[in-house]
Amino acid sequence: LFQFGWTHVTLLIVVTQSHLIIHNLFEGMIWFIVPISCVICNDIMAYMFGFFFGRTPLIKLSPKKTWEGFIGGFFATVVFGLLLSYVMSGYRCFTCPVEFNNDTNSFTVDCEPSELFQLQEYNIPLVLQSVVGWKTVRMYPFQIHSIALSTFASLIGPFGGFFASGFKRAFKIKDFANTIPGHGGIMDRFDCQYLMATFVNVYIASFIRGPNPSKLIQQFLTLRPDQQLHIFNTLKAHLVDKGMLGSLEDA
């Protein structure tokens, strides 16, 4: 039973989450770096706020965690996520998804930045205008998504650590390993990351990912000639019905 439990936890935390992280990486490095950085920032700031201001215990599974650290870490992580997202959104190497180039037979990271990574102007709510003194603010749409990512990293992500603490207590051990002196093993440092990887993958699938023409064309070219011809005729008939093909031919 002991080995059975360890096997399932290893598969859940290592194999499954690694698979999801790879999927996130292919959407762009920013979807990997920002979430894990938010988790790291939350760990550090929660410790700092708890060390200096902590008075109220948060949960029995982790006696050293306090409400003051939990709340302070939340606000600090949201601000950090906004700043990091602003910096990274200006670089294509972080924002462009990884795509396979058939001509060079290699993976490339180069694209025209999507609307998520183009500066836009937003109106500030009337309640805040008197406080900040601005009516509008220019920011990247991805920064709005970063608020959701940093909020999850601060409020829900730590429960991955609570789960790991409960699991270790059930087996009467302090750490998963002693690879890092004073910090336990690798899994003790990444106990919050597996929840974050799952959330980011679901978030991208639900709110971000849309049809990708280049991927559709790659799949189209792998079909048999008769299947390609069938798709071509179907698409042609659809465009003719909409009147788009005629206008293109005239042009």
Short mmCIF file of C-alpha atoms in Angstrom, two decimals:
data_model
loop_
_atom_site.label_atom_id
_atom_site.label_comp_id
_atom_site.label_asym_id
_atom_site.label_seq_id
_atom_site.Cartn_x
_atom_site.Cartn_y
_atom_site.Cartn_z
CA LEU A 1 0.00 0.00 0.00
CA PHE A 2 2.92 2.34 0.82
CA GLN A 3 4.50 1.85 -2.64
CA PHE A 4 1.07 2.03 -4.28
CA GLY A 5 0.45 5.48 -2.77
CA TRP A 6 3.88 6.79 -3.72
CA THR A 7 3.48 5.52 -7.29
CA HIS A 8 0.18 7.36 -7.80
CA VAL A 9 1.46 10.59 -6.27
CA THR A 10 4.56 10.43 -8.49
CA LEU A 11 2.45 9.90 -11.61
CA LEU A 12 0.08 12.71 -10.62
CA ILE A 13 2.70 15.29 -9.74
CA VAL A 14 5.58 14.47 -12.08
CA VAL A 15 4.25 12.80 -15.24
CA THR A 16 0.85 14.46 -15.64
CA GLN A 17 2.03 17.94 -14.74
CA SER A 18 5.12 17.68 -16.93
CA HIS A 19 2.82 16.84 -19.84
CA LEU A 20 0.69 19.93 -19.15
CA ILE A 21 3.74 22.17 -18.72
CA ILE A 22 5.04 21.10 -22.16
CA HIS A 23 1.67 22.05 -23.67
CA ASN A 24 1.87 25.45 -21.95
CA LEU A 25 5.40 25.99 -23.28
CA PHE A 26 4.21 25.51 -26.86
CA GLU A 27 1.73 28.37 -26.39
CA GLY A 28 4.64 30.72 -25.65
CA MET A 29 7.29 30.99 -22.96
CA ILE A 30 5.29 33.71 -21.22
CA TRP A 31 2.62 31.14 -20.29
CA PHE A 32 5.32 29.15 -18.50
CA ILE A 33 7.51 31.85 -16.93
CA VAL A 34 4.79 34.14 -15.54
CA PRO A 35 2.81 31.42 -13.66
CA ILE A 36 5.85 29.76 -12.07
CA SER A 37 7.31 33.18 -11.20
CA CYS A 38 4.03 34.13 -9.50
CA VAL A 39 4.18 30.96 -7.40
CA ILE A 40 7.81 31.66 -6.44
CA CYS A 41 7.00 35.30 -5.64
CA ASN A 42 4.03 34.25 -3.51
CA ASP A 43 6.20 31.81 -1.52
CA ILE A 44 8.80 34.48 -0.85
CA MET A 45 6.42 37.35 -0.05
CA ALA A 46 4.16 35.19 2.11
CA TYR A 47 7.23 34.22 4.13
CA MET A 48 8.38 37.84 4.39
CA PHE A 49 4.99 39.19 5.47
CA GLY A 50 4.52 36.26 7.84
CA PHE A 51 7.97 36.76 9.34
CA PHE A 52 7.48 40.46 10.05
CA PHE A 53 3.74 40.72 10.64
CA GLY A 54 2.50 37.15 11.17
CA ARG A 55 0.37 36.60 14.26
CA THR A 56 -2.62 34.46 13.23
CA PRO A 57 -2.07 30.78 12.22
CA LEU A 58 -3.58 29.89 8.85
CA ILE A 59 -3.88 26.09 8.84
CA LYS A 60 -2.84 23.28 11.19
CA LEU A 61 -1.11 21.29 8.42
CA SER A 62 1.43 24.13 8.10
CA PRO A 63 1.83 25.71 11.54
CA LYS A 64 4.30 28.36 10.33
CA LYS A 65 1.90 29.84 7.74
CA THR A 66 -0.14 32.85 8.89
CA TRP A 67 -3.09 34.86 7.62
CA GLU A 68 -0.94 37.99 7.46
CA GLY A 69 1.56 36.22 5.19
CA PHE A 70 -1.24 34.75 3.08
CA ILE A 71 -2.93 38.12 2.45
CA GLY A 72 0.32 40.08 2.04
CA GLY A 73 1.63 37.50 -0.40
CA PHE A 74 -1.57 37.80 -2.45
CA PHE A 75 -1.31 41.56 -3.02
CA ALA A 76 2.45 41.42 -3.64
CA THR A 77 2.03 38.62 -6.20
CA VAL A 78 -0.69 40.44 -8.14
CA VAL A 79 1.53 43.54 -8.44
CA PHE A 80 4.52 41.39 -9.40
CA GLY A 81 2.47 39.54 -12.05
CA LEU A 82 1.35 42.84 -13.63
CA LEU A 83 4.92 44.20 -13.78
CA LEU A 84 6.49 40.98 -15.09
CA SER A 85 3.76 40.59 -17.72
CA TYR A 86 4.32 44.17 -18.91
CA VAL A 87 8.04 43.56 -19.39
CA MET A 88 7.73 40.16 -21.08
CA SER A 89 4.84 41.11 -23.39
CA GLY A 90 7.18 43.36 -25.36
CA TYR A 91 9.45 40.49 -26.50
CA ARG A 92 8.44 38.11 -29.28
CA CYS A 93 10.70 35.36 -27.96
CA PHE A 94 8.38 35.13 -24.93
CA THR A 95 4.99 35.75 -26.56
CA CYS A 96 5.19 33.77 -29.81
CA PRO A 97 4.10 30.12 -29.76
CA VAL A 98 6.54 27.44 -30.83
CA GLU A 99 5.75 26.22 -34.35
CA PHE A 100 7.32 23.66 -36.65
CA ASN A 101 8.71 25.07 -39.91
CA ASN A 102 8.48 22.54 -42.73
CA ASP A 103 10.93 24.46 -44.90
CA THR A 104 13.77 24.47 -42.39
CA ASN A 105 12.64 21.26 -40.65
CA SER A 106 12.99 22.94 -37.25
CA PHE A 107 10.98 24.68 -34.54
CA THR A 108 10.71 28.47 -34.75
CA VAL A 109 9.60 31.19 -32.33
CA ASP A 110 8.72 34.12 -34.55
CA CYS A 111 5.33 35.64 -35.28
CA GLU A 112 3.29 38.80 -35.46
CA PRO A 113 2.22 39.44 -31.84
CA SER A 114 -1.43 38.70 -31.21
CA GLU A 115 -3.85 41.22 -29.72
CA LEU A 116 -2.97 39.90 -26.27
CA PHE A 117 0.50 41.38 -26.61
CA GLN A 118 -0.30 44.74 -28.20
CA LEU A 119 -0.67 47.84 -26.06
CA GLN A 120 -4.25 49.05 -25.76
CA GLU A 121 -5.92 51.93 -23.96
CA TYR A 122 -8.34 51.19 -21.13
CA ASN A 123 -10.62 53.58 -19.23
CA ILE A 124 -10.03 53.69 -15.48
CA PRO A 125 -13.19 53.33 -13.34
CA LEU A 126 -14.54 56.64 -12.02
CA VAL A 127 -13.98 55.49 -8.44
CA LEU A 128 -10.23 55.17 -9.04
CA GLN A 129 -9.78 58.22 -11.28
CA SER A 130 -9.82 60.60 -8.31
CA VAL A 131 -7.23 58.46 -6.52
CA VAL A 132 -4.69 57.91 -9.32
CA GLY A 133 -5.41 61.10 -11.26
CA TRP A 134 -5.62 59.30 -14.63
CA LYS A 135 -8.60 58.72 -16.90
CA THR A 136 -7.03 56.07 -19.12
CA VAL A 137 -4.13 53.65 -18.93
CA ARG A 138 -2.18 51.83 -21.64
CA MET A 139 -1.49 48.20 -20.92
CA TYR A 140 -1.27 44.79 -22.57
CA PRO A 141 -4.44 42.63 -22.50
CA PHE A 142 -2.24 39.80 -21.21
CA GLN A 143 -1.76 41.81 -18.00
CA ILE A 144 -5.47 41.36 -17.29
CA HIS A 145 -5.03 37.61 -17.68
CA SER A 146 -1.98 37.80 -15.42
CA ILE A 147 -4.27 39.03 -12.62
CA ALA A 148 -6.20 35.75 -12.88
CA LEU A 149 -2.95 33.74 -12.93
CA SER A 150 -1.41 35.56 -9.96
CA THR A 151 -4.69 35.38 -8.01
CA PHE A 152 -4.81 31.61 -8.47
CA ALA A 153 -1.11 31.31 -7.57
CA SER A 154 -1.77 33.24 -4.34
CA LEU A 155 -5.14 31.89 -3.19
CA ILE A 156 -5.39 28.34 -4.56
CA GLY A 157 -1.78 27.42 -5.39
CA PRO A 158 -0.68 27.22 -1.72
CA PHE A 159 -3.18 24.41 -1.19
CA GLY A 160 -0.86 22.24 -3.28
CA GLY A 161 1.66 22.80 -0.49
CA PHE A 162 -0.98 22.00 2.14
CA PHE A 163 -1.79 18.76 0.30
CA ALA A 164 1.91 17.86 0.19
CA SER A 165 2.24 18.65 3.92
CA GLY A 166 -0.71 16.40 4.74
CA PHE A 167 0.70 13.63 2.57
CA LYS A 168 4.09 13.83 4.30
CA ARG A 169 2.45 13.78 7.72
CA ALA A 170 0.45 10.69 6.75
CA PHE A 171 3.75 8.91 6.04
CA LYS A 172 5.44 10.47 9.10
CA ILE A 173 8.21 12.19 7.14
CA LYS A 174 9.40 15.82 7.22
CA ASP A 175 10.53 16.17 3.59
CA PHE A 176 10.27 14.16 0.37
CA ALA A 177 14.09 14.11 0.12
CA ASN A 178 17.19 15.98 1.29
CA THR A 179 18.56 17.09 -2.10
CA ILE A 180 18.57 20.80 -1.14
CA PRO A 181 20.09 21.39 2.32
CA GLY A 182 17.54 23.03 4.60
CA HIS A 183 14.75 22.86 1.99
CA GLY A 184 14.18 19.14 1.48
CA GLY A 185 13.96 17.73 -2.03
CA ILE A 186 12.90 19.01 -5.43
CA MET A 187 9.27 18.02 -4.78
CA ASP A 188 9.22 20.05 -1.57
CA ARG A 189 9.99 23.19 -3.62
CA PHE A 190 7.58 22.37 -6.45
CA ASP A 191 4.59 21.24 -4.41
CA CYS A 192 2.54 24.30 -5.51
CA GLN A 193 3.59 24.16 -9.14
CA TYR A 194 1.49 21.16 -10.16
CA LEU A 195 -1.79 22.90 -9.34
CA MET A 196 -0.61 25.95 -11.24
CA ALA A 197 0.31 23.93 -14.34
CA THR A 198 -3.15 22.38 -14.46
CA PHE A 199 -4.87 25.74 -14.03
CA VAL A 200 -2.83 27.43 -16.77
CA ASN A 201 -3.53 24.59 -19.20
CA VAL A 202 -7.29 24.74 -18.53
CA TYR A 203 -7.23 28.56 -18.66
CA ILE A 204 -5.54 28.59 -22.08
CA ALA A 205 -7.94 25.98 -23.45
CA SER A 206 -10.98 27.84 -22.10
CA PHE A 207 -10.19 31.51 -22.78
CA ILE A 208 -7.12 31.86 -25.01
CA ARG A 209 -6.60 29.12 -27.57
CA GLY A 210 -8.45 29.56 -30.85
CA PRO A 211 -8.23 28.07 -34.34
CA ASN A 212 -4.68 28.25 -35.65
CA PRO A 213 -4.52 28.48 -39.49
CA SER A 214 -0.91 27.23 -39.72
CA LYS A 215 -1.69 24.11 -37.67
CA LEU A 216 -4.81 23.42 -39.76
CA ILE A 217 -2.79 23.67 -42.97
CA GLN A 218 -0.15 21.30 -41.61
CA GLN A 219 -2.89 18.76 -40.79
CA PHE A 220 -4.51 19.38 -44.17
CA LEU A 221 -1.27 18.55 -46.01
CA THR A 222 -0.96 15.19 -44.24
CA LEU A 223 -4.29 13.98 -45.69
CA ARG A 224 -4.65 11.85 -48.84
CA PRO A 225 -5.11 13.79 -52.13
CA ASP A 226 -8.78 12.79 -52.41
CA GLN A 227 -9.43 14.02 -48.86
CA GLN A 228 -7.65 17.31 -49.60
CA LEU A 229 -9.75 17.75 -52.75
CA HIS A 230 -12.95 17.09 -50.80
CA ILE A 231 -12.04 19.75 -48.22
CA PHE A 232 -11.09 22.19 -51.01
CA ASN A 233 -14.44 21.76 -52.78
CA THR A 234 -16.36 22.09 -49.51
CA LEU A 235 -14.49 25.28 -48.58
CA LYS A 236 -14.92 26.69 -52.10
CA ALA A 237 -18.68 26.08 -52.02
CA HIS A 238 -18.90 27.73 -48.60
CA LEU A 239 -17.00 30.82 -49.77
CA VAL A 240 -19.11 31.09 -52.94
CA ASP A 241 -22.31 30.95 -50.87
CA LYS A 242 -21.01 33.76 -48.68
CA GLY A 243 -20.01 35.82 -51.71
CA MET A 244 -16.40 36.05 -50.57
CA LEU A 245 -14.84 34.03 -53.37
CA GLY A 246 -16.48 36.12 -56.10
CA SER A 247 -15.17 39.37 -54.60
CA LEU A 248 -11.69 37.90 -54.34
CA GLU A 249 -11.73 36.77 -57.97
CA ASP A 250 -12.86 40.19 -59.14
CA ALA A 251 -10.01 41.81 -57.20
#
